[in-house]
Amino acid sequence: QKEVEQNSGPLSVPEGAIASLNCTYSDRGSQSFFWYRQYSGKSPELIMSIYSNGDKEDGRFTAQLNKASQYVSLLIRDSQPSDSATYLCAGTLGGTSYGKLTFGQGTILTVHP
Amino acid sequence: DAGVTQSPTHLIKTRGQQVTLRCSPISGHKSVSWYQQVLGQGPQFIFQYYEKEERGRGNFPDRFSARQFPNYSSELNVNALLLGDSALYLCASSQRTGGYEQYFGPGTRLTVT
């Protein structure tokens, strides 16, 4: 089992819809989780961080963390074509106190007009 | 404020050669991490440095080495290059070690022929 696993893509949604991206992790000791957006040919850009159970909202983005079920999700409301990118889920897994990020393989999101 | 900077942007090397990649973190950030990203995968952790000391090392061969300077900038060295070392090398900056947010630079695209 991969340490951080993202739902297989690609994911295609119409403009204005809600895009839902999911991620599971294997280590119950994991502490911090992050969502990055990566446009083709560019480096990852941090869009959300979440450290405790529950929801965290920032504009059109909502991150959800459920440590009991070991999953993290990202909701993008009112999706726009400019949201089309690869979304990477990352966590600092238990046993690495220095904060090494372990990434999932990424989910490609396409928002079509 | 300037973000994370990396140089060079692109690099082409021949098998067996050595390469040095450079990174300057965000002002005030004391931790630098290095990641390797091959096409279609999430970044893989190589090293983390904090206050000029190595805090973590990923599963990479000894051909990979790094250091951090008093001004918190960092270098990643790769010796005896292999074709499989072709990848995007990313530097990430954070305020300190631990589960803090990490911000990526634009990356160095290394091609080994």
PDB file of C-alpha atoms in Angstrom:
ATOM      1  CA  GLN A   1       0.000   0.000   0.000  1.00  0.00           C
ATOM      2  CA  LYS A   2       1.303   3.413  -0.945  1.00  0.00           C
ATOM      3  CA  GLU A   3       1.854   5.806   1.951  1.00  0.00           C
ATOM      4  CA  VAL A   4      -0.241   8.528   0.315  1.00  0.00           C
ATOM      5  CA  GLU A   5      -2.723   7.554  -2.357  1.00  0.00           C
ATOM      6  CA  GLN A   6      -4.957   9.789  -4.449  1.00  0.00           C
ATOM      7  CA  ASN A   7      -8.118   8.856  -6.285  1.00  0.00           C
ATOM      8  CA  SER A   8      -7.347   7.853  -9.803  1.00  0.00           C
ATOM      9  CA  GLY A   9      -7.990  10.407 -12.465  1.00  0.00           C
ATOM     10  CA  PRO A  10      -8.246  12.127 -14.638  1.00  0.00           C
ATOM     11  CA  LEU A  11     -11.213  14.068 -13.300  1.00  0.00           C
ATOM     12  CA  SER A  12     -13.294  16.171 -15.648  1.00  0.00           C
ATOM     13  CA  VAL A  13     -15.967  18.623 -14.455  1.00  0.00           C
ATOM     14  CA  PRO A  14     -17.958  21.353 -16.186  1.00  0.00           C
ATOM     15  CA  GLU A  15     -17.298  25.004 -15.422  1.00  0.00           C
ATOM     16  CA  GLY A  16     -19.157  26.105 -12.295  1.00  0.00           C
ATOM     17  CA  ALA A  17     -19.357  22.615 -10.796  1.00  0.00           C
ATOM     18  CA  ILE A  18     -17.759  21.306  -7.607  1.00  0.00           C
ATOM     19  CA  ALA A  19     -14.591  19.278  -8.071  1.00  0.00           C
ATOM     20  CA  SER A  20     -13.860  16.731  -5.365  1.00  0.00           C
ATOM     21  CA  LEU A  21     -10.350  15.371  -4.898  1.00  0.00           C
ATOM     22  CA  ASN A  22      -9.584  12.634  -2.400  1.00  0.00           C
ATOM     23  CA  CYS A  23      -6.483  11.276  -0.721  1.00  0.00           C
ATOM     24  CA  THR A  24      -5.857   8.485   1.789  1.00  0.00           C
ATOM     25  CA  TYR A  25      -2.780   7.848   3.889  1.00  0.00           C
ATOM     26  CA  SER A  26      -1.450   4.774   5.625  1.00  0.00           C
ATOM     27  CA  ASP A  27       0.188   6.131   8.795  1.00  0.00           C
ATOM     28  CA  ARG A  28      -2.084   7.010  11.710  1.00  0.00           C
ATOM     29  CA  GLY A  29       0.701   9.119  13.199  1.00  0.00           C
ATOM     30  CA  SER A  30       0.561  11.571  10.322  1.00  0.00           C
ATOM     31  CA  GLN A  31       0.245  15.165  11.442  1.00  0.00           C
ATOM     32  CA  SER A  32       0.106  17.739   8.671  1.00  0.00           C
ATOM     33  CA  PHE A  33      -1.445  17.670   5.235  1.00  0.00           C
ATOM     34  CA  PHE A  34      -1.148  19.886   2.225  1.00  0.00           C
ATOM     35  CA  TRP A  35      -2.687  20.324  -1.189  1.00  0.00           C
ATOM     36  CA  TYR A  36      -0.547  21.588  -4.031  1.00  0.00           C
ATOM     37  CA  ARG A  37      -1.593  22.621  -7.525  1.00  0.00           C
ATOM     38  CA  GLN A  38       0.817  21.997 -10.377  1.00  0.00           C
ATOM     39  CA  TYR A  39       0.309  23.384 -13.851  1.00  0.00           C
ATOM     40  CA  SER A  40       1.969  21.548 -16.703  1.00  0.00           C
ATOM     41  CA  GLY A  41       5.660  22.359 -16.855  1.00  0.00           C
ATOM     42  CA  LYS A  42       5.580  24.321 -13.588  1.00  0.00           C
ATOM     43  CA  SER A  43       6.463  23.603  -9.978  1.00  0.00           C
ATOM     44  CA  PRO A  44       3.897  22.749  -7.268  1.00  0.00           C
ATOM     45  CA  GLU A  45       2.087  25.698  -5.681  1.00  0.00           C
ATOM     46  CA  LEU A  46       0.753  25.383  -2.130  1.00  0.00           C
ATOM     47  CA  ILE A  47      -2.982  26.063  -2.016  1.00  0.00           C
ATOM     48  CA  MET A  48      -4.143  24.586   1.310  1.00  0.00           C
ATOM     49  CA  SER A  49      -2.719  23.260   4.543  1.00  0.00           C
ATOM     50  CA  ILE A  50      -4.695  21.416   7.222  1.00  0.00           C
ATOM     51  CA  TYR A  51      -3.519  20.145  10.587  1.00  0.00           C
ATOM     52  CA  SER A  52      -6.594  19.150  12.595  1.00  0.00           C
ATOM     53  CA  ASN A  53      -9.793  17.214  12.000  1.00  0.00           C
ATOM     54  CA  GLY A  54     -12.589  19.063  10.267  1.00  0.00           C
ATOM     55  CA  ASP A  55     -12.952  21.542   7.454  1.00  0.00           C
ATOM     56  CA  LYS A  56     -10.819  24.488   6.468  1.00  0.00           C
ATOM     57  CA  GLU A  57     -12.091  26.956   3.917  1.00  0.00           C
ATOM     58  CA  ASP A  58     -10.160  29.460   1.831  1.00  0.00           C
ATOM     59  CA  GLY A  59     -12.115  31.156  -0.911  1.00  0.00           C
ATOM     60  CA  ARG A  60     -13.394  28.541  -3.334  1.00  0.00           C
ATOM     61  CA  PHE A  61     -11.282  25.823  -1.719  1.00  0.00           C
ATOM     62  CA  THR A  62     -12.251  23.622   1.235  1.00  0.00           C
ATOM     63  CA  ALA A  63      -9.906  21.044   2.698  1.00  0.00           C
ATOM     64  CA  GLN A  64     -11.281  18.287   4.907  1.00  0.00           C
ATOM     65  CA  LEU A  65      -9.292  16.049   7.226  1.00  0.00           C
ATOM     66  CA  ASN A  66     -10.536  12.922   8.969  1.00  0.00           C
ATOM     67  CA  LYS A  67      -7.731  11.334  10.955  1.00  0.00           C
ATOM     68  CA  ALA A  68      -9.849   8.423  12.185  1.00  0.00           C
ATOM     69  CA  SER A  69     -10.561   7.369   8.604  1.00  0.00           C
ATOM     70  CA  GLN A  70      -7.148   8.524   7.368  1.00  0.00           C
ATOM     71  CA  TYR A  71      -8.371  10.615   4.489  1.00  0.00           C
ATOM     72  CA  VAL A  72      -7.977  14.143   3.247  1.00  0.00           C
ATOM     73  CA  SER A  73     -10.064  15.808   0.594  1.00  0.00           C
ATOM     74  CA  LEU A  74     -10.128  19.029  -1.368  1.00  0.00           C
ATOM     75  CA  LEU A  75     -13.306  20.577  -2.723  1.00  0.00           C
ATOM     76  CA  ILE A  76     -13.153  23.263  -5.371  1.00  0.00           C
ATOM     77  CA  ARG A  77     -16.400  25.187  -5.707  1.00  0.00           C
ATOM     78  CA  ASP A  78     -17.425  27.086  -8.836  1.00  0.00           C
ATOM     79  CA  SER A  79     -14.662  25.395 -10.808  1.00  0.00           C
ATOM     80  CA  GLN A  80     -13.018  27.485 -13.503  1.00  0.00           C
ATOM     81  CA  PRO A  81     -11.009  26.442 -16.575  1.00  0.00           C
ATOM     82  CA  SER A  82      -7.992  28.031 -14.861  1.00  0.00           C
ATOM     83  CA  ASP A  83      -8.316  25.343 -12.142  1.00  0.00           C
ATOM     84  CA  SER A  84      -7.288  22.719 -14.713  1.00  0.00           C
ATOM     85  CA  ALA A  85      -4.053  21.281 -13.329  1.00  0.00           C
ATOM     86  CA  THR A  86      -2.602  18.344 -11.443  1.00  0.00           C
ATOM     87  CA  TYR A  87      -3.470  18.384  -7.745  1.00  0.00           C
ATOM     88  CA  LEU A  88      -0.991  16.810  -5.362  1.00  0.00           C
ATOM     89  CA  CYS A  89      -1.839  15.649  -1.855  1.00  0.00           C
ATOM     90  CA  ALA A  90       1.079  15.561   0.596  1.00  0.00           C
ATOM     91  CA  GLY A  91       1.520  14.693   4.245  1.00  0.00           C
ATOM     92  CA  THR A  92       4.192  14.689   6.909  1.00  0.00           C
ATOM     93  CA  LEU A  93       3.849  11.082   7.961  1.00  0.00           C
ATOM     94  CA  GLY A  94       4.454   9.822  11.474  1.00  0.00           C
ATOM     95  CA  GLY A  95       8.030   9.099  12.474  1.00  0.00           C
ATOM     96  CA  THR A  96       9.520  11.947  10.470  1.00  0.00           C
ATOM     97  CA  SER A  97       9.627  14.786  12.939  1.00  0.00           C
ATOM     98  CA  TYR A  98      11.564  16.980  10.558  1.00  0.00           C
ATOM     99  CA  GLY A  99       8.618  17.297   8.224  1.00  0.00           C
ATOM    100  CA  LYS A 100       9.496  15.327   5.134  1.00  0.00           C
ATOM    101  CA  LEU A 101       6.613  15.575   2.676  1.00  0.00           C
ATOM    102  CA  THR A 102       5.290  12.364   1.174  1.00  0.00           C
ATOM    103  CA  PHE A 103       3.260  12.966  -1.979  1.00  0.00           C
ATOM    104  CA  GLY A 104       0.545  11.080  -3.740  1.00  0.00           C
ATOM    105  CA  GLN A 105       0.814  10.497  -7.453  1.00  0.00           C
ATOM    106  CA  GLY A 106      -1.450  13.434  -8.264  1.00  0.00           C
ATOM    107  CA  THR A 107      -4.895  13.786  -9.816  1.00  0.00           C
ATOM    108  CA  ILE A 108      -5.314  15.563 -13.126  1.00  0.00           C
ATOM    109  CA  LEU A 109      -8.315  17.886 -13.107  1.00  0.00           C
ATOM    110  CA  THR A 110      -9.830  19.296 -16.271  1.00  0.00           C
ATOM    111  CA  VAL A 111     -12.553  21.953 -16.071  1.00  0.00           C
ATOM    112  CA  HIS A 112     -14.309  22.323 -19.410  1.00  0.00           C
ATOM    113  CA  PRO A 113     -16.311  25.390 -20.413  1.00  0.00           C
TER     114      PRO A 113
ATOM    115  CA  ASP B   1       8.912  39.499  -1.274  1.00  0.00           C
ATOM    116  CA  ALA B   2      10.967  37.210  -3.457  1.00  0.00           C
ATOM    117  CA  GLY B   3      10.003  33.579  -3.458  1.00  0.00           C
ATOM    118  CA  VAL B   4      12.282  30.592  -3.651  1.00  0.00           C
ATOM    119  CA  THR B   5      14.833  30.893  -6.430  1.00  0.00           C
ATOM    120  CA  GLN B   6      16.680  28.089  -8.159  1.00  0.00           C
ATOM    121  CA  SER B   7      19.436  27.976 -10.729  1.00  0.00           C
ATOM    122  CA  PRO B   8      19.942  26.959 -13.394  1.00  0.00           C
ATOM    123  CA  THR B   9      16.496  26.588 -14.940  1.00  0.00           C
ATOM    124  CA  HIS B  10      17.527  23.898 -17.376  1.00  0.00           C
ATOM    125  CA  LEU B  11      20.602  21.740 -17.621  1.00  0.00           C
ATOM    126  CA  ILE B  12      21.783  19.081 -20.052  1.00  0.00           C
ATOM    127  CA  LYS B  13      24.537  16.728 -18.906  1.00  0.00           C
ATOM    128  CA  THR B  14      26.142  13.546 -20.145  1.00  0.00           C
ATOM    129  CA  ARG B  15      26.163  10.251 -18.281  1.00  0.00           C
ATOM    130  CA  GLY B  16      28.976  10.111 -15.749  1.00  0.00           C
ATOM    131  CA  GLN B  17      29.219  13.861 -15.287  1.00  0.00           C
ATOM    132  CA  GLN B  18      28.566  15.768 -12.094  1.00  0.00           C
ATOM    133  CA  VAL B  19      26.024  18.537 -11.532  1.00  0.00           C
ATOM    134  CA  THR B  20      25.408  21.206  -8.879  1.00  0.00           C
ATOM    135  CA  LEU B  21      22.010  22.781  -8.408  1.00  0.00           C
ATOM    136  CA  ARG B  22      21.448  25.893  -6.314  1.00  0.00           C
ATOM    137  CA  CYS B  23      18.573  27.204  -4.224  1.00  0.00           C
ATOM    138  CA  SER B  24      17.873  30.368  -2.248  1.00  0.00           C
ATOM    139  CA  PRO B  25      14.994  30.152   0.238  1.00  0.00           C
ATOM    140  CA  ILE B  26      12.390  32.763   1.043  1.00  0.00           C
ATOM    141  CA  SER B  27      13.828  35.500   3.263  1.00  0.00           C
ATOM    142  CA  GLY B  28      13.498  34.475   6.896  1.00  0.00           C
ATOM    143  CA  HIS B  29      13.134  30.778   6.121  1.00  0.00           C
ATOM    144  CA  LYS B  30      15.786  28.570   7.648  1.00  0.00           C
ATOM    145  CA  SER B  31      14.914  25.161   6.230  1.00  0.00           C
ATOM    146  CA  VAL B  32      15.483  23.890   2.706  1.00  0.00           C
ATOM    147  CA  SER B  33      14.307  20.570   1.324  1.00  0.00           C
ATOM    148  CA  TRP B  34      15.134  18.974  -2.012  1.00  0.00           C
ATOM    149  CA  TYR B  35      12.778  16.805  -4.054  1.00  0.00           C
ATOM    150  CA  GLN B  36      13.026  14.935  -7.328  1.00  0.00           C
ATOM    151  CA  GLN B  37      10.008  14.745  -9.604  1.00  0.00           C
ATOM    152  CA  VAL B  38       9.860  12.496 -12.632  1.00  0.00           C
ATOM    153  CA  LEU B  39       7.109  12.887 -15.199  1.00  0.00           C
ATOM    154  CA  GLY B  40       3.734  11.634 -14.038  1.00  0.00           C
ATOM    155  CA  GLN B  41       4.691  11.185 -10.386  1.00  0.00           C
ATOM    156  CA  GLY B  42       4.618  13.223  -7.224  1.00  0.00           C
ATOM    157  CA  PRO B  43       7.870  14.694  -5.901  1.00  0.00           C
ATOM    158  CA  GLN B  44      10.171  12.343  -3.998  1.00  0.00           C
ATOM    159  CA  PHE B  45      12.050  13.605  -0.947  1.00  0.00           C
ATOM    160  CA  ILE B  46      15.851  13.727  -1.203  1.00  0.00           C
ATOM    161  CA  PHE B  47      17.167  15.876   1.691  1.00  0.00           C
ATOM    162  CA  GLN B  48      16.188  18.402   4.292  1.00  0.00           C
ATOM    163  CA  TYR B  49      18.546  20.918   5.860  1.00  0.00           C
ATOM    164  CA  TYR B  50      17.818  23.178   8.801  1.00  0.00           C
ATOM    165  CA  GLU B  51      20.281  25.586  10.325  1.00  0.00           C
ATOM    166  CA  LYS B  52      23.019  24.104   8.099  1.00  0.00           C
ATOM    167  CA  GLU B  53      22.525  20.602   9.438  1.00  0.00           C
ATOM    168  CA  GLU B  54      21.056  17.643   7.580  1.00  0.00           C
ATOM    169  CA  ARG B  55      17.772  16.740   9.249  1.00  0.00           C
ATOM    170  CA  GLY B  56      16.581  14.034   6.906  1.00  0.00           C
ATOM    171  CA  ARG B  57      17.615  11.969   3.924  1.00  0.00           C
ATOM    172  CA  GLY B  58      15.395  10.096   1.487  1.00  0.00           C
ATOM    173  CA  ASN B  59      16.024   6.835  -0.287  1.00  0.00           C
ATOM    174  CA  PHE B  60      18.587   8.078  -2.773  1.00  0.00           C
ATOM    175  CA  PRO B  61      22.099   6.728  -3.453  1.00  0.00           C
ATOM    176  CA  ASP B  62      25.241   8.309  -2.041  1.00  0.00           C
ATOM    177  CA  ARG B  63      25.826   9.965  -5.405  1.00  0.00           C
ATOM    178  CA  PHE B  64      23.407  12.585  -4.119  1.00  0.00           C
ATOM    179  CA  SER B  65      24.709  15.076  -1.567  1.00  0.00           C
ATOM    180  CA  ALA B  66      23.745  18.519  -0.366  1.00  0.00           C
ATOM    181  CA  ARG B  67      24.731  21.293   1.964  1.00  0.00           C
ATOM    182  CA  GLN B  68      23.338  24.484   3.396  1.00  0.00           C
ATOM    183  CA  PHE B  69      25.263  27.694   3.791  1.00  0.00           C
ATOM    184  CA  PRO B  70      25.212  30.305   6.607  1.00  0.00           C
ATOM    185  CA  ASN B  71      22.811  32.445   4.547  1.00  0.00           C
ATOM    186  CA  TYR B  72      20.478  29.385   4.356  1.00  0.00           C
ATOM    187  CA  SER B  73      20.957  28.899   0.628  1.00  0.00           C
ATOM    188  CA  SER B  74      21.618  25.336  -0.446  1.00  0.00           C
ATOM    189  CA  GLU B  75      23.301  23.240  -3.090  1.00  0.00           C
ATOM    190  CA  LEU B  76      22.412  19.774  -4.320  1.00  0.00           C
ATOM    191  CA  ASN B  77      25.203  17.771  -5.946  1.00  0.00           C
ATOM    192  CA  VAL B  78      24.753  14.663  -8.027  1.00  0.00           C
ATOM    193  CA  ASN B  79      27.812  12.674  -9.095  1.00  0.00           C
ATOM    194  CA  ALA B  80      28.223  10.030 -11.795  1.00  0.00           C
ATOM    195  CA  LEU B  81      24.973  10.971 -13.507  1.00  0.00           C
ATOM    196  CA  LEU B  82      22.731   8.226 -14.847  1.00  0.00           C
ATOM    197  CA  LEU B  83      20.016   8.498 -17.465  1.00  0.00           C
ATOM    198  CA  GLY B  84      17.506   7.851 -14.686  1.00  0.00           C
ATOM    199  CA  ASP B  85      18.543  11.045 -12.922  1.00  0.00           C
ATOM    200  CA  SER B  86      16.717  13.044 -15.590  1.00  0.00           C
ATOM    201  CA  ALA B  87      13.980  14.823 -13.696  1.00  0.00           C
ATOM    202  CA  LEU B  88      12.717  18.117 -12.303  1.00  0.00           C
ATOM    203  CA  TYR B  89      14.639  18.971  -9.143  1.00  0.00           C
ATOM    204  CA  LEU B  90      12.650  21.053  -6.725  1.00  0.00           C
ATOM    205  CA  CYS B  91      13.797  23.067  -3.763  1.00  0.00           C
ATOM    206  CA  ALA B  92      11.291  23.838  -1.016  1.00  0.00           C
ATOM    207  CA  SER B  93      11.640  26.487   1.651  1.00  0.00           C
ATOM    208  CA  SER B  94      10.013  26.542   5.095  1.00  0.00           C
ATOM    209  CA  GLN B  95      10.366  28.645   8.201  1.00  0.00           C
ATOM    210  CA  ARG B  96      11.807  25.788  10.213  1.00  0.00           C
ATOM    211  CA  THR B  97      11.872  22.040  10.317  1.00  0.00           C
ATOM    212  CA  GLY B  98       8.789  20.069  11.297  1.00  0.00           C
ATOM    213  CA  GLY B  99       5.346  20.062   9.719  1.00  0.00           C
ATOM    214  CA  TYR B 100       5.505  23.620   8.471  1.00  0.00           C
ATOM    215  CA  GLU B 101       4.297  24.738   5.078  1.00  0.00           C
ATOM    216  CA  GLN B 102       6.842  24.224   2.327  1.00  0.00           C
ATOM    217  CA  TYR B 103       6.996  26.530  -0.670  1.00  0.00           C
ATOM    218  CA  PHE B 104       8.574  25.332  -3.876  1.00  0.00           C
ATOM    219  CA  GLY B 105      10.889  27.122  -6.231  1.00  0.00           C
ATOM    220  CA  PRO B 106      10.504  26.925 -10.016  1.00  0.00           C
ATOM    221  CA  GLY B 107      12.747  23.879 -10.224  1.00  0.00           C
ATOM    222  CA  THR B 108      15.719  22.835 -12.317  1.00  0.00           C
ATOM    223  CA  ARG B 109      14.997  20.582 -15.262  1.00  0.00           C
ATOM    224  CA  LEU B 110      17.932  18.161 -15.601  1.00  0.00           C
ATOM    225  CA  THR B 111      18.330  16.072 -18.732  1.00  0.00           C
ATOM    226  CA  VAL B 112      21.015  13.382 -18.804  1.00  0.00           C
ATOM    227  CA  THR B 113      21.965  12.066 -22.236  1.00  0.00           C
TER     228      THR B 113
END
